[in-house]
């Protein structure tokens, strides 16, 4: 039965008007621009339903990460100072602080990396945070992705079928890091990441971003205006 009884009759518009709530405006087909932006005072922890005086939440427990990042309250350094990183190898920490000392950091290698990751991330909407991070690393380089794309099953990866013969040496650490994050194994350690001979600066940068993605989800990409940066390139 149709929603409107008078459908396809001269009384159709009259019936639609009768069923419309008072003061209701018809939908516009124009682009909607969000006017409200969160401010620091809007996202103060005292307003959170999980707030407990004297017991601040860790970032992994925060239910308002997106709003706090938008308000400019949280920055990359706050996530890098979490216990997850601070209890690591001292040499790794030295490299971490040296690499991320600049105030502006982009997550993706380039526009092609972002488009590829976004395409496959949208195709696998239920993918876990760990596999999101692995996908982030796999889609960074053509050489790796061409080996992995045919071995992606639903929301996971069939690592036993991936062939690494002939892979570029500098990409091997990226692959092993992605596999470690996805499976929870130790194919690569923080001591390995501390060595520039084993892990290039670019690979180190991508792996750290992937670790953040695995821990906090894709909300972390809001940091430094990463999404806005690439959206502006498309227009």
PDB file of N, CA and C in Angstrom, residues 62 215 218 233:
ATOM      1  N   UNK A  62      38.327   7.772  26.282  1.00  0.00           N
ATOM      2  CA  UNK A  62      37.575   8.998  26.052  1.00  0.00           C
ATOM      3  C   UNK A  62      36.481   8.759  25.008  1.00  0.00           C
ATOM      4  N   UNK A 215      45.052   1.997  17.620  1.00  0.00           N
ATOM      5  CA  UNK A 215      44.706   2.218  19.024  1.00  0.00           C
ATOM      6  C   UNK A 215      43.443   3.068  19.184  1.00  0.00           C
ATOM      7  N   UNK A 218      39.856   5.615  13.236  1.00  0.00           N
ATOM      8  CA  UNK A 218      40.097   6.629  12.211  1.00  0.00           C
ATOM      9  C   UNK A 218      39.770   8.045  12.664  1.00  0.00           C
ATOM     10  N   UNK A 233      42.103  19.229  -1.703  1.00  0.00           N
ATOM     11  CA  UNK A 233      42.817  18.930  -2.951  1.00  0.00           C
ATOM     12  C   UNK A 233      41.859  18.427  -4.028  1.00  0.00           C
TER      13      UNK A 233
END
